[in-house]
Short mmCIF file of C-alpha atoms and ligand atoms in Angstrom, two decimals:
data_model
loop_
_atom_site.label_atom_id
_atom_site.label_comp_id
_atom_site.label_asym_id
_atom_site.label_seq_id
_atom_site.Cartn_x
_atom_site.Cartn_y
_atom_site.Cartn_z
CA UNK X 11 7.73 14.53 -22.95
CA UNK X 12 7.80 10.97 -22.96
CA UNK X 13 5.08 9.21 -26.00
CA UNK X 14 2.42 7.38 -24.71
CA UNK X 15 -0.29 6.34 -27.91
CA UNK X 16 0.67 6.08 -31.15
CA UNK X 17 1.69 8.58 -33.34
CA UNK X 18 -0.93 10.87 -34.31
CA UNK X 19 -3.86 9.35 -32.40
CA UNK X 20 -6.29 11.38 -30.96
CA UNK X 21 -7.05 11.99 -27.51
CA UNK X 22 -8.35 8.88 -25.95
CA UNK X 23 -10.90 10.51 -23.69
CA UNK X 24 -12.30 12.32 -26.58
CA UNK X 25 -12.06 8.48 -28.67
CA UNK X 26 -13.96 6.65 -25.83
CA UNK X 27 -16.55 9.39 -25.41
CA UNK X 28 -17.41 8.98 -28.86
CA UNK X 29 -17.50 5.32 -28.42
CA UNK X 30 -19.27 5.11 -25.35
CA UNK X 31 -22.92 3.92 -27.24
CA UNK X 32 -21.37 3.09 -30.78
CA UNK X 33 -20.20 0.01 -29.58
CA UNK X 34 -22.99 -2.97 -30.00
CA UNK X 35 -22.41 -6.18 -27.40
CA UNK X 36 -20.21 -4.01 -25.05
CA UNK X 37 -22.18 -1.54 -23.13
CA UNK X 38 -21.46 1.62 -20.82
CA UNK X 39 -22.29 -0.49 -17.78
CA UNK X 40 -18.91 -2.32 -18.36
CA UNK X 41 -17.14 -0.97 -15.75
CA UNK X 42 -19.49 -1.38 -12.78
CA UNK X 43 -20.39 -5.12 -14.13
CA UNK X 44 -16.50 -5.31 -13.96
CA UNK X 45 -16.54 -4.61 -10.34
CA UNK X 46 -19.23 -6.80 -9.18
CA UNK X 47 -17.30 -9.57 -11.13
CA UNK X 48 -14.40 -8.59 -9.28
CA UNK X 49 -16.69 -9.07 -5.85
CA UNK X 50 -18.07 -12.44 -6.64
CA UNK X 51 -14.52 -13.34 -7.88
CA UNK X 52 -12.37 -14.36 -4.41
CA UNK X 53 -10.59 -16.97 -5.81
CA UNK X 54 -10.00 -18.80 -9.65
CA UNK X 55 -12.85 -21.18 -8.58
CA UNK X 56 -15.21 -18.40 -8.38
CA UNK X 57 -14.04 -16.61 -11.45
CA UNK X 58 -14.69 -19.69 -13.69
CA UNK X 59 -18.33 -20.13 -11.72
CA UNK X 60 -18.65 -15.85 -12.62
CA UNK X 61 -17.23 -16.30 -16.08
CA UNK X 62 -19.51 -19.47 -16.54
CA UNK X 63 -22.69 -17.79 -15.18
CA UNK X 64 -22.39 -15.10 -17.82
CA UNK X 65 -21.94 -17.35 -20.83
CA UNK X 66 -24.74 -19.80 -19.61
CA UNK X 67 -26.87 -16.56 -19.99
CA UNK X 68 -25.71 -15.82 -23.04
CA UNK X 69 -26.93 -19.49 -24.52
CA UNK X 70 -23.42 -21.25 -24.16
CA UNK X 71 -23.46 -24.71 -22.44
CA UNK X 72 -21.14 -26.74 -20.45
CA UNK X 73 -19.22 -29.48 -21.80
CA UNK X 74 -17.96 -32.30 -19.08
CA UNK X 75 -14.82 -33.25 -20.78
CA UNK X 76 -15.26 -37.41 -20.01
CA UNK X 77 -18.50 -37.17 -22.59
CA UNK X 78 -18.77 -37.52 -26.24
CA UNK X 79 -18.79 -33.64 -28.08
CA UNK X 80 -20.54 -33.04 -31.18
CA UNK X 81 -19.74 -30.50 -33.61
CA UNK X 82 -22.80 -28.28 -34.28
CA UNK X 83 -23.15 -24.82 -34.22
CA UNK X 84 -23.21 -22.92 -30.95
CA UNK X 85 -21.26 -22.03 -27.45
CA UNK X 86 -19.91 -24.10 -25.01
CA UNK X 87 -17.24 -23.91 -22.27
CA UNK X 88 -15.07 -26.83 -20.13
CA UNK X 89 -15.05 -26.20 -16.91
CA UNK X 90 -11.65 -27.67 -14.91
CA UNK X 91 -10.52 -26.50 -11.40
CA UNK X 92 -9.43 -22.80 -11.54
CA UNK X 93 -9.76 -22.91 -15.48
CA UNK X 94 -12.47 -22.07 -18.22
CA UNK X 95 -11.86 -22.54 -22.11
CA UNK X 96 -15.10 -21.17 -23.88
CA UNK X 97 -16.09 -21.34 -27.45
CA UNK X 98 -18.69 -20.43 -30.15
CA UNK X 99 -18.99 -22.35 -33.10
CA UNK X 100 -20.53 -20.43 -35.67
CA UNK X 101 -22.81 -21.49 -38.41
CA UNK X 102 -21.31 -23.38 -41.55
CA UNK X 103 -17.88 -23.63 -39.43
CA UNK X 104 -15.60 -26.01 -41.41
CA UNK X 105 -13.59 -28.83 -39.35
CA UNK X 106 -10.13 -26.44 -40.09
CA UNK X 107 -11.92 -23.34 -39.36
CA UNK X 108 -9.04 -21.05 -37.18
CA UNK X 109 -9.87 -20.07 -34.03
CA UNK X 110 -9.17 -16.17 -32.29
CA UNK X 111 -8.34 -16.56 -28.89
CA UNK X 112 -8.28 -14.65 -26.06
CA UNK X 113 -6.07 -15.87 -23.50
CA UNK X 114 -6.23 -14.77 -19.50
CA UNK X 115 -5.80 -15.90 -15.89
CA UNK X 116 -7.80 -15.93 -13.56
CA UNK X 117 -5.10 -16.51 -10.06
CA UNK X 118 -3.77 -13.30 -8.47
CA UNK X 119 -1.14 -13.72 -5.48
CA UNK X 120 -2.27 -14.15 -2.19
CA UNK X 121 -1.99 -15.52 1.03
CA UNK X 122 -3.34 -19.74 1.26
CA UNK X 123 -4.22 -22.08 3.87
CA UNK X 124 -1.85 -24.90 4.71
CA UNK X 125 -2.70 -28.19 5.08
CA UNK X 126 -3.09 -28.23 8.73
CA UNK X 127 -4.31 -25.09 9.01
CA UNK X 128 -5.22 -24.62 13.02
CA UNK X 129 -2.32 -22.66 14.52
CA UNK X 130 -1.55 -20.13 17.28
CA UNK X 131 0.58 -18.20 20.04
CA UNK X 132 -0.17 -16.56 23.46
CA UNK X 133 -3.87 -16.63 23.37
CA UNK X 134 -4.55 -15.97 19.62
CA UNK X 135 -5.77 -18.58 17.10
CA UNK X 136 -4.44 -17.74 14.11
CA UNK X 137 -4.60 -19.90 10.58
CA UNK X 138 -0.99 -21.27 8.92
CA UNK X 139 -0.56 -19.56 5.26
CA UNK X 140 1.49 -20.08 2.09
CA UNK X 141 2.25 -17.13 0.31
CA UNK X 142 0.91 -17.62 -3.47
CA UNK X 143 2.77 -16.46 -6.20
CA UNK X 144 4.87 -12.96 -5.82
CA UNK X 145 2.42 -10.83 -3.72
CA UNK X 146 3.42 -7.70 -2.51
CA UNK X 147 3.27 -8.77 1.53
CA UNK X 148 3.47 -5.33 2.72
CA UNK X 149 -0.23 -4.58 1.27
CA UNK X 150 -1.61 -7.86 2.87
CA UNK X 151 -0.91 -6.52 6.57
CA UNK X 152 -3.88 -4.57 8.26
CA UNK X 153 -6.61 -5.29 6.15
CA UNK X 154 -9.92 -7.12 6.93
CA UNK X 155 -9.84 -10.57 5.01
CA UNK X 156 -12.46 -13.07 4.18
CA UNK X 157 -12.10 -16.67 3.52
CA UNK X 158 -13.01 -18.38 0.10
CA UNK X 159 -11.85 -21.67 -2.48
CA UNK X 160 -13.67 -24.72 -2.54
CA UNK X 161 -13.89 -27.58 -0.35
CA UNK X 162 -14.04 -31.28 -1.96
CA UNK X 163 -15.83 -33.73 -0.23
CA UNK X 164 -15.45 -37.18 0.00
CA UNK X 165 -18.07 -38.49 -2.60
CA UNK X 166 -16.09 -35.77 -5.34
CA UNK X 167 -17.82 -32.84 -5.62
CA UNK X 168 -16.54 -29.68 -4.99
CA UNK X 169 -18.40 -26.51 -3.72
CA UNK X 170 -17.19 -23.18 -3.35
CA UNK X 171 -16.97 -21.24 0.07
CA UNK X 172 -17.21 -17.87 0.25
CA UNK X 173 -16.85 -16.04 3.79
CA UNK X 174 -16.86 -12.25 2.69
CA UNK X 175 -16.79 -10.70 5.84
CA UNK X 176 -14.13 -9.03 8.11
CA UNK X 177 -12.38 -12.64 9.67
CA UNK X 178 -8.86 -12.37 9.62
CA UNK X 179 -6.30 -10.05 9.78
CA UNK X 180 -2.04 -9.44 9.40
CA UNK X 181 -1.59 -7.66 12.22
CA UNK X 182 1.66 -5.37 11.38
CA UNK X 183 3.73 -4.75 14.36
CA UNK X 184 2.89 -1.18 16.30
CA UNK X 185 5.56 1.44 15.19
CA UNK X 186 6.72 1.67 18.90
CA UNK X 187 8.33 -1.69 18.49
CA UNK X 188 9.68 -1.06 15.04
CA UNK X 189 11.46 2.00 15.28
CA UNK X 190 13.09 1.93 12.11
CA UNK X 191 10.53 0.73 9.20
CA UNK X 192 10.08 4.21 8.05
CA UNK X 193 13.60 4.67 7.43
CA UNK X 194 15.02 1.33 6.92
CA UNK X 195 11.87 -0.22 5.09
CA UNK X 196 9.65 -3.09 6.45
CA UNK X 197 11.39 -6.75 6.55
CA UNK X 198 9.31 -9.44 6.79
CA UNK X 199 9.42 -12.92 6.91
CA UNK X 200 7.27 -15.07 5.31
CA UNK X 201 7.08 -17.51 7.66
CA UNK X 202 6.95 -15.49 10.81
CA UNK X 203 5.41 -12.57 9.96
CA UNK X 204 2.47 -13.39 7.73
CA UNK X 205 -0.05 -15.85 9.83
CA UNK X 206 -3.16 -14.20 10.11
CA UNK X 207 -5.37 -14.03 12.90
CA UNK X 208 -9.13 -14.92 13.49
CA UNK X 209 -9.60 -15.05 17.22
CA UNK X 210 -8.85 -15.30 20.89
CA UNK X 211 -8.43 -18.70 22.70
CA UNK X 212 -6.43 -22.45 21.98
CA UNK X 213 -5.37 -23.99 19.18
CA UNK X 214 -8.29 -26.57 18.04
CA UNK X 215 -7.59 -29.44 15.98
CA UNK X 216 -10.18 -29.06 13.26
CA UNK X 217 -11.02 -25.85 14.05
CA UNK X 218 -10.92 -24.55 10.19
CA UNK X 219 -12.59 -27.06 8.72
CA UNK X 220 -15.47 -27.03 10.98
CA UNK X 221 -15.83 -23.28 10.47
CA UNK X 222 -16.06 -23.91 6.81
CA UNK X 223 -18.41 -26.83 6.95
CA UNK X 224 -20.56 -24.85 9.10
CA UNK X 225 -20.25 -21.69 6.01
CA UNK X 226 -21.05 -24.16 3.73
CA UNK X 227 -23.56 -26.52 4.71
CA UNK X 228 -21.97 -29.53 4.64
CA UNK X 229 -20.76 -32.02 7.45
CA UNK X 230 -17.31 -31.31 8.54
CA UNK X 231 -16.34 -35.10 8.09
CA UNK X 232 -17.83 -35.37 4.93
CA UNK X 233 -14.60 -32.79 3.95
CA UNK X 234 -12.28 -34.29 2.25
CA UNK X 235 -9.84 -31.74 0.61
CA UNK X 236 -9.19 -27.81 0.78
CA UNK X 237 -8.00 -24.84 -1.03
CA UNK X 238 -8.57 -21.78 0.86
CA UNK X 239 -7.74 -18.46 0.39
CA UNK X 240 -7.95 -14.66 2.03
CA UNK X 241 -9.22 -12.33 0.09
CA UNK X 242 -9.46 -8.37 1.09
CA UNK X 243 -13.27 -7.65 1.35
CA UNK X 244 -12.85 -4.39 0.98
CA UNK X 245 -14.81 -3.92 -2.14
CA UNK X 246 -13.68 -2.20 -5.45
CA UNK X 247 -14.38 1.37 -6.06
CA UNK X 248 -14.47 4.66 -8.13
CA UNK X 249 -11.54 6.68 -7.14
CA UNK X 250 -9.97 10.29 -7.60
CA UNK X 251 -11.10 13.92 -8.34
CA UNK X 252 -13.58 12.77 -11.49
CA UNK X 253 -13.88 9.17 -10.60
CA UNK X 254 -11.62 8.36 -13.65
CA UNK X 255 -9.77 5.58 -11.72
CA UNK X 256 -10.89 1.84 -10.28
CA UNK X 257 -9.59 0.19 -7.04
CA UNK X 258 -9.89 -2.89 -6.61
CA UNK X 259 -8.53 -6.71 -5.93
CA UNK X 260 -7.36 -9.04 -8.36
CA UNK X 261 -7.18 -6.63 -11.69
CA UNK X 262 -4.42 -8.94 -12.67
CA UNK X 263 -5.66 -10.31 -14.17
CA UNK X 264 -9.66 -10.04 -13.49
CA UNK X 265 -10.02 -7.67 -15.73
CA UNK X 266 -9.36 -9.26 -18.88
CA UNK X 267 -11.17 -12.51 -17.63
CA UNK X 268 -14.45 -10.04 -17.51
CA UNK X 269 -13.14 -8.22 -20.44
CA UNK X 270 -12.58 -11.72 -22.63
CA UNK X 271 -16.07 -13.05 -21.33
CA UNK X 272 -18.09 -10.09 -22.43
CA UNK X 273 -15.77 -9.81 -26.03
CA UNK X 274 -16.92 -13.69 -26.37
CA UNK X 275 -20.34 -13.06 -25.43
CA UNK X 276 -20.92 -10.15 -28.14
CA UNK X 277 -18.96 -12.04 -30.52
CA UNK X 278 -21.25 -14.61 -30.83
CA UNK X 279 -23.99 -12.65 -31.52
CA UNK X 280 -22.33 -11.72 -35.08
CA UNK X 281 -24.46 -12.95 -38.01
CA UNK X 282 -21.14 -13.98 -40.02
CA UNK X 283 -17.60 -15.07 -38.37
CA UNK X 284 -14.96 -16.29 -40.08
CA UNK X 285 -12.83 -17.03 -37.36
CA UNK X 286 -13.77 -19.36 -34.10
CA UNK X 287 -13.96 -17.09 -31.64
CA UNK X 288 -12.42 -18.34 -28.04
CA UNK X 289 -11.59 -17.55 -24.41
CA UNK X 290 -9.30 -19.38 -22.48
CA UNK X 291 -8.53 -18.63 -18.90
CA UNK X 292 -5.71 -20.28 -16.88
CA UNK X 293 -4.78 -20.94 -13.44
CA UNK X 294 -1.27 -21.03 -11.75
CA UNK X 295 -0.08 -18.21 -14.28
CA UNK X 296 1.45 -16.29 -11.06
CA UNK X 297 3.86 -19.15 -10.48
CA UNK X 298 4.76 -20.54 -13.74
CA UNK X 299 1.60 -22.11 -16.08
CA UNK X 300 2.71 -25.73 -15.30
CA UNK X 301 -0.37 -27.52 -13.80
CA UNK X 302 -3.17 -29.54 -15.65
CA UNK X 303 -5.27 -25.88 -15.44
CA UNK X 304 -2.32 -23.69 -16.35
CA UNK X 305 -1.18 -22.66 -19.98
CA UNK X 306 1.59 -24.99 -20.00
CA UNK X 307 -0.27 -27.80 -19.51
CA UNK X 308 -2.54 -29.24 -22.72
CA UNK X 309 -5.65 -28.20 -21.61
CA UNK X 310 -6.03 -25.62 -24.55
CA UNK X 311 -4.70 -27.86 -27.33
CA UNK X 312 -6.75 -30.90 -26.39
CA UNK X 313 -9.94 -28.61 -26.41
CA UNK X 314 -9.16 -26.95 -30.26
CA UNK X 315 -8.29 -30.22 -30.92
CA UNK X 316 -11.54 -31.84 -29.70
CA UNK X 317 -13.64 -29.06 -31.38
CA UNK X 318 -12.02 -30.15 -34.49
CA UNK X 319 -12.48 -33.45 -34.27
CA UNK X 320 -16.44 -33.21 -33.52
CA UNK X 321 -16.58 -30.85 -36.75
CA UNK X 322 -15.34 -34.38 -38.69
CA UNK X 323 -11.48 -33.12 -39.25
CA UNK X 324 -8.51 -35.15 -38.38
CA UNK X 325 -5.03 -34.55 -38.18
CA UNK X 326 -4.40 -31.97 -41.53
CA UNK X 327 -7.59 -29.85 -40.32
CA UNK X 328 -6.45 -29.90 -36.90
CA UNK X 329 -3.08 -28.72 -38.28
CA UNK X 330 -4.67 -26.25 -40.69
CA UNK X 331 -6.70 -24.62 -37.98
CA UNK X 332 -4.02 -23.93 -35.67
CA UNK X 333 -1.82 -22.45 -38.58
CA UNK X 334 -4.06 -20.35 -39.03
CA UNK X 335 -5.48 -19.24 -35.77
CA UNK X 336 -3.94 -16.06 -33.47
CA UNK X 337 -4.31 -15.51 -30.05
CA UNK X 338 -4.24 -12.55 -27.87
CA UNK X 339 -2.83 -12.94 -24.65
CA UNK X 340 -4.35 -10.25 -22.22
CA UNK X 341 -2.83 -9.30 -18.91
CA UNK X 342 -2.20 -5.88 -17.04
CA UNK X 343 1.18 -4.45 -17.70
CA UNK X 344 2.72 -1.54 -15.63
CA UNK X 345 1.22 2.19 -15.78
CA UNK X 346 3.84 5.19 -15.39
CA UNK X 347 3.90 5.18 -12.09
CA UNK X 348 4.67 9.29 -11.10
CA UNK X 349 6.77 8.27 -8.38
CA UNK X 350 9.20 5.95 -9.78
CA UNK X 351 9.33 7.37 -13.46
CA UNK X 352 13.11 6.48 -13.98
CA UNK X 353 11.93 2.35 -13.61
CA UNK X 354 10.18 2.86 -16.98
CA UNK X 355 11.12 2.58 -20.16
CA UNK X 356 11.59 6.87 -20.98
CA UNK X 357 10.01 6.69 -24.76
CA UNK X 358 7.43 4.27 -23.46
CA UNK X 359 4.89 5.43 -20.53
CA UNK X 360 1.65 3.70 -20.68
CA UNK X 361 -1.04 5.89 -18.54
CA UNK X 362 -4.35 4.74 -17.55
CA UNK X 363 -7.30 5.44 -19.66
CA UNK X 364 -5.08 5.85 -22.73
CA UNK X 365 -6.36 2.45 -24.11
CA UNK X 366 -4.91 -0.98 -24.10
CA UNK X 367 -1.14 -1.69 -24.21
CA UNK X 368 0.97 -3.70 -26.70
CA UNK X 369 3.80 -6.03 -24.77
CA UNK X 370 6.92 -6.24 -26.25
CA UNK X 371 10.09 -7.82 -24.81
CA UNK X 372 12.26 -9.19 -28.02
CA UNK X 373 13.56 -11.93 -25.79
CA UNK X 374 10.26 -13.33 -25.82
CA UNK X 375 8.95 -12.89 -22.59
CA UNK X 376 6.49 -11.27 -24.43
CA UNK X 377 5.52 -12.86 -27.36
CA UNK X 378 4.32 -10.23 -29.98
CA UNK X 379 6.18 -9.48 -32.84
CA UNK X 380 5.76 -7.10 -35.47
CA UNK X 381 2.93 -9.16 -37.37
CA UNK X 382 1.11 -9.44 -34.18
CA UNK X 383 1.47 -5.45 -33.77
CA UNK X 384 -0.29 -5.56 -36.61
CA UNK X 385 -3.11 -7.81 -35.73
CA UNK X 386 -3.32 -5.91 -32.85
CA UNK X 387 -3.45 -2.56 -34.66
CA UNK X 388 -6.49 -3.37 -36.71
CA UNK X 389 -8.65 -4.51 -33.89
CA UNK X 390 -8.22 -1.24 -32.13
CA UNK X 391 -8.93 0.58 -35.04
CA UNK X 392 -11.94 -1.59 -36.09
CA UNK X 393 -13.05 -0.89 -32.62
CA UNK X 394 -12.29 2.92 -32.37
CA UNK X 395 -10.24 2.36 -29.39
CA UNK X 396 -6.61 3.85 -28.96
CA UNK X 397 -3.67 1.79 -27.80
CA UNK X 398 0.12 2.17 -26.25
CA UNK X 399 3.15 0.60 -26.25
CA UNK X 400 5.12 -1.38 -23.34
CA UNK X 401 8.14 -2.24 -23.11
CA UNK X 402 10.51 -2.51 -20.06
CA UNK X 403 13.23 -0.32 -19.00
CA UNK X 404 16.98 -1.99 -20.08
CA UNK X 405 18.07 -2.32 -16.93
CA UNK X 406 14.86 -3.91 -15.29
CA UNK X 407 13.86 -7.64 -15.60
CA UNK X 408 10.76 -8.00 -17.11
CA UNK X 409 8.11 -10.11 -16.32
CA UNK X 410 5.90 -12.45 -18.48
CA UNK X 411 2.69 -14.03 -18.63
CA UNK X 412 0.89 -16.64 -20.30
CA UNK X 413 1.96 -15.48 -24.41
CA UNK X 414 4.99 -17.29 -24.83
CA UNK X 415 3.98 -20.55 -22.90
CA UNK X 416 0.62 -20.25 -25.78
CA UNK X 417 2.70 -19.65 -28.44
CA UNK X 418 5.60 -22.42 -27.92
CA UNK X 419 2.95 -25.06 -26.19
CA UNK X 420 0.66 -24.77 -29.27
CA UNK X 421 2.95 -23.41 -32.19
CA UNK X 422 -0.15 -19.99 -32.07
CA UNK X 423 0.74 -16.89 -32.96
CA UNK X 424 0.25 -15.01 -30.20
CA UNK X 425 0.45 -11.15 -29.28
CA UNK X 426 0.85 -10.01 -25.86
CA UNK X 427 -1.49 -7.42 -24.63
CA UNK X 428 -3.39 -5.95 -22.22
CA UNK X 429 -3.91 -2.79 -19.36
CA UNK X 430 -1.79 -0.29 -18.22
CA UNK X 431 -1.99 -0.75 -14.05
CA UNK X 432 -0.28 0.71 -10.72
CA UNK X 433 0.71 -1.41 -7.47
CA UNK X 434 0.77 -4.60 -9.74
CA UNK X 435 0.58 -7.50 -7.38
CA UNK X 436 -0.72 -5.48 -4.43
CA UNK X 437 -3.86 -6.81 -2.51
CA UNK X 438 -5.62 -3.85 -4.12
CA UNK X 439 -4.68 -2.13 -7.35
CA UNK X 440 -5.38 1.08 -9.52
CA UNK X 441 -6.01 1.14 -13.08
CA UNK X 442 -8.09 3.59 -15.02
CA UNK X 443 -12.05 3.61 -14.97
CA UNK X 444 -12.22 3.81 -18.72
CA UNK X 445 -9.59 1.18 -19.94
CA UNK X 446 -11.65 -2.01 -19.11
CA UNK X 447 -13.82 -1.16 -21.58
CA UNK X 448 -11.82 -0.27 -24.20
CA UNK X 449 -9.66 -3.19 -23.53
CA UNK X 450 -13.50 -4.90 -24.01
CA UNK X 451 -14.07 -3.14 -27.36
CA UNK X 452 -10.37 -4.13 -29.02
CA UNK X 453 -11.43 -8.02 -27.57
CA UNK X 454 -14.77 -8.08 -29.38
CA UNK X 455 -13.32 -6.44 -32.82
CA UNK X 456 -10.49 -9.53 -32.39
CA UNK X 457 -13.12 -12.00 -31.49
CA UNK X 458 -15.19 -10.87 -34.31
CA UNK X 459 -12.84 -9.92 -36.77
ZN1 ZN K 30 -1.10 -11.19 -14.56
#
């Protein structure tokens, strides 16, 4: 039998029950407030504006990063495209304070509207597509999409659209005409074979955008800029015998967004922090990090950076802070999946609801190390939660996330993490119903070490 938790842990169903009301900040509605998150989260636009709502709640403010900051006690976030960096400055903070950090994105792959998006063939009006990042096309075919992004118009501002209702579709081709896809596995090109639909009749100049401007309010020339995206509208659910499983879109990597945002929330309701606690979420993780809202761009070191500067430090405190400051870099990793056991790693088979994983690839496409194990370690304990260990099967290619781009941008330790998922990538994905939580719990013990 292959080891899942640590050594000698307990059972984690028995550890979370315990847990479910000892926790303060974090409470047993997690999960459902986890899937309406999920629903008002189509796009990275929207899970900024979702991730921004709750912290504006919670007493944190928005900084506009062209003004002034000042260093006083409190929370405040910057706001920039598909991007959120949120922080809480406790009382008596000192300019070289360290910060904790939770790190996150908030882009899943998906299917995007091109820039002259009115297409069609043979009577059908269908909308041209790029494929973001490294979806899994197969799961995009046959299912009711909705629209959603922001439009910019032509005096600036942006404004999000949101069409969550059943308006386009994938159409796969009937089995009668494919004879062989069951046998010989479904090809598809993604230029052919991936252009929605969203109607009958001729191809319309225009046609998009005056849909949109007519979703949104606004005057279709008044439109200056786009970025669109389909979204299933199926909503997320309990699944499976006891309900001890969550389906849903964009879990990678929603979940830790949520999961961050409520650890940052509770965090700063701590009478005495000796750490500033932090979330960052990115964009553009699912192709690379390298955009002014991605990780590898210096949106996260100009914002530390900043905050130390308005607490009166320069560059030694600024240096001193980010020596001492670790972040934890939360995405999902894969579940055992019991139909492909012999991808995984044999000794190392994450399952859901047995508590966050620890990533570890030792040629740093992870970046965790042994002293971030440790880190790690204590803030599940602290919290009572149990944890597992990833790592990737030799002769498989593993895949990375935001950790090492935060760790070699900034010089921050950093320690990969996160939740144990199936159908990674997929336009709807499994994980366990319990594991958000936890993964909540070991956030808020970081946060508030
Ligand atoms: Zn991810």
């Amino acid at each position: 039998m292959a080891a899942t938790a640590a050594p000698g842990r307990a059972d984690p169903r028995r550890i979370y029950a315990e847990h479910m009301s000892a926790q303060p900040g974090i409470d047993r509605g997690h999960t459902d407030d986890l899937m309406s998150f999920l629903r008002a989260s189509p796009s990275p636009y929207h899970a900024v504006a979702s991730a921004a709502e709750r912290l504006e709640k919670a007493g944190f403010r928005r900084v506009e990063e062209t003004a002034p900051w000042d260093g006083a006690a409190g929370g405040r976030f910057v706001l920039r495209g598909g991007a959120i960096i949120a922080w809480y400055v406790p009382e008596g903070a000192e300019a070289a304070t360290p910060y904790r950090i939770v790190g996150a994105h908030t882009d899943s792959p998906n299917l995007r509207v091109k820039p002259i998006p009115d297409t069609g063939a043979h009577g059908w009006r269908q909308i041209a597509v790029e494929i973001y990042g490294g979806a899994l096309l197969n799961t995009w075919l046959d299912r009711d999409l909705g629209l959603s992004g922001r439009i910019t118009l032509r005096d600036g501002s942006h404004h999000l659209v949101t069409v969550d209702r059943p308006l386009m579709r994938v159409p796969q081709l009937a089995v009668h005409l494919d004879r062989s896809v069951n046998t010989d596995g479904l090809k598809l090109d993604k230029q052919r074979h991936m252009t929605p639909v969203w109607g009958l009749g001729g191809v319309e100049e225009g046609d998009l955008v005056r849909f949109v401007a007519e979703e949104t309010g606004v005057a279709a020339e008044e439109i200056a800029g786009w970025d669109l995206m389909a979204h299933s509208v199926e909503p997320p659910a309990h699944l499976g015998r006891d309900r001890e499983l969550i389906a849903g879109p964009r879990m990678d990597n929603l979940v830790s967004v949520h999961a961050g945002t409520a650890a940052l929330i509770a965090a700063a309701t701590q009478q005495e922090l000796p750490y500033i606690p932090v979330l960052a979420a990115f964009d553009h993780e699912e192709n690379g990090s390298q955009s002014d809202t991605g990780a590898d761009g210096p949106l996260l070191g100009t914002v530390l950076e900043r905050s130390v500067f308005a607490r009166g430090g320069a560059y030694e405190e600024r240096a001193r802070a980010l020596a001492g400051t670790v972040c934890l870099s939360s995405d999902t990793g894969h579940a055992v999946h019991p139909n492909y056991a012999e991808r995984h790693e044999p000794g190392h088979h994450p399952r859901p609801n047995g508590g966050p994983i620890l990533k570890v690839n030792v040629n740093q496409r992870y970046a965790t190390d042994g002293a971030g194990r440790a880190v790690f370690a204590a803030a599940c304990e602290r919290a009572g939660v149990p944890w597992q260990s990833f790592v990737s099967h030799n002769s498989m290619p593993c895949g990375t996330t935001i950790g090492p781009i935060t760790a070699a941008r900034h010089g921050i330790a950093t320690v990969d993490i996160g939740i144990a998922i199936l159908s990674m990538h997929s336009a709807r994905e499994l994980c366990g119903a319990q594991d958000p939580r936890l993964l909540a719990m070991a956030l808020h013990a970081f946060l508030g070490a």
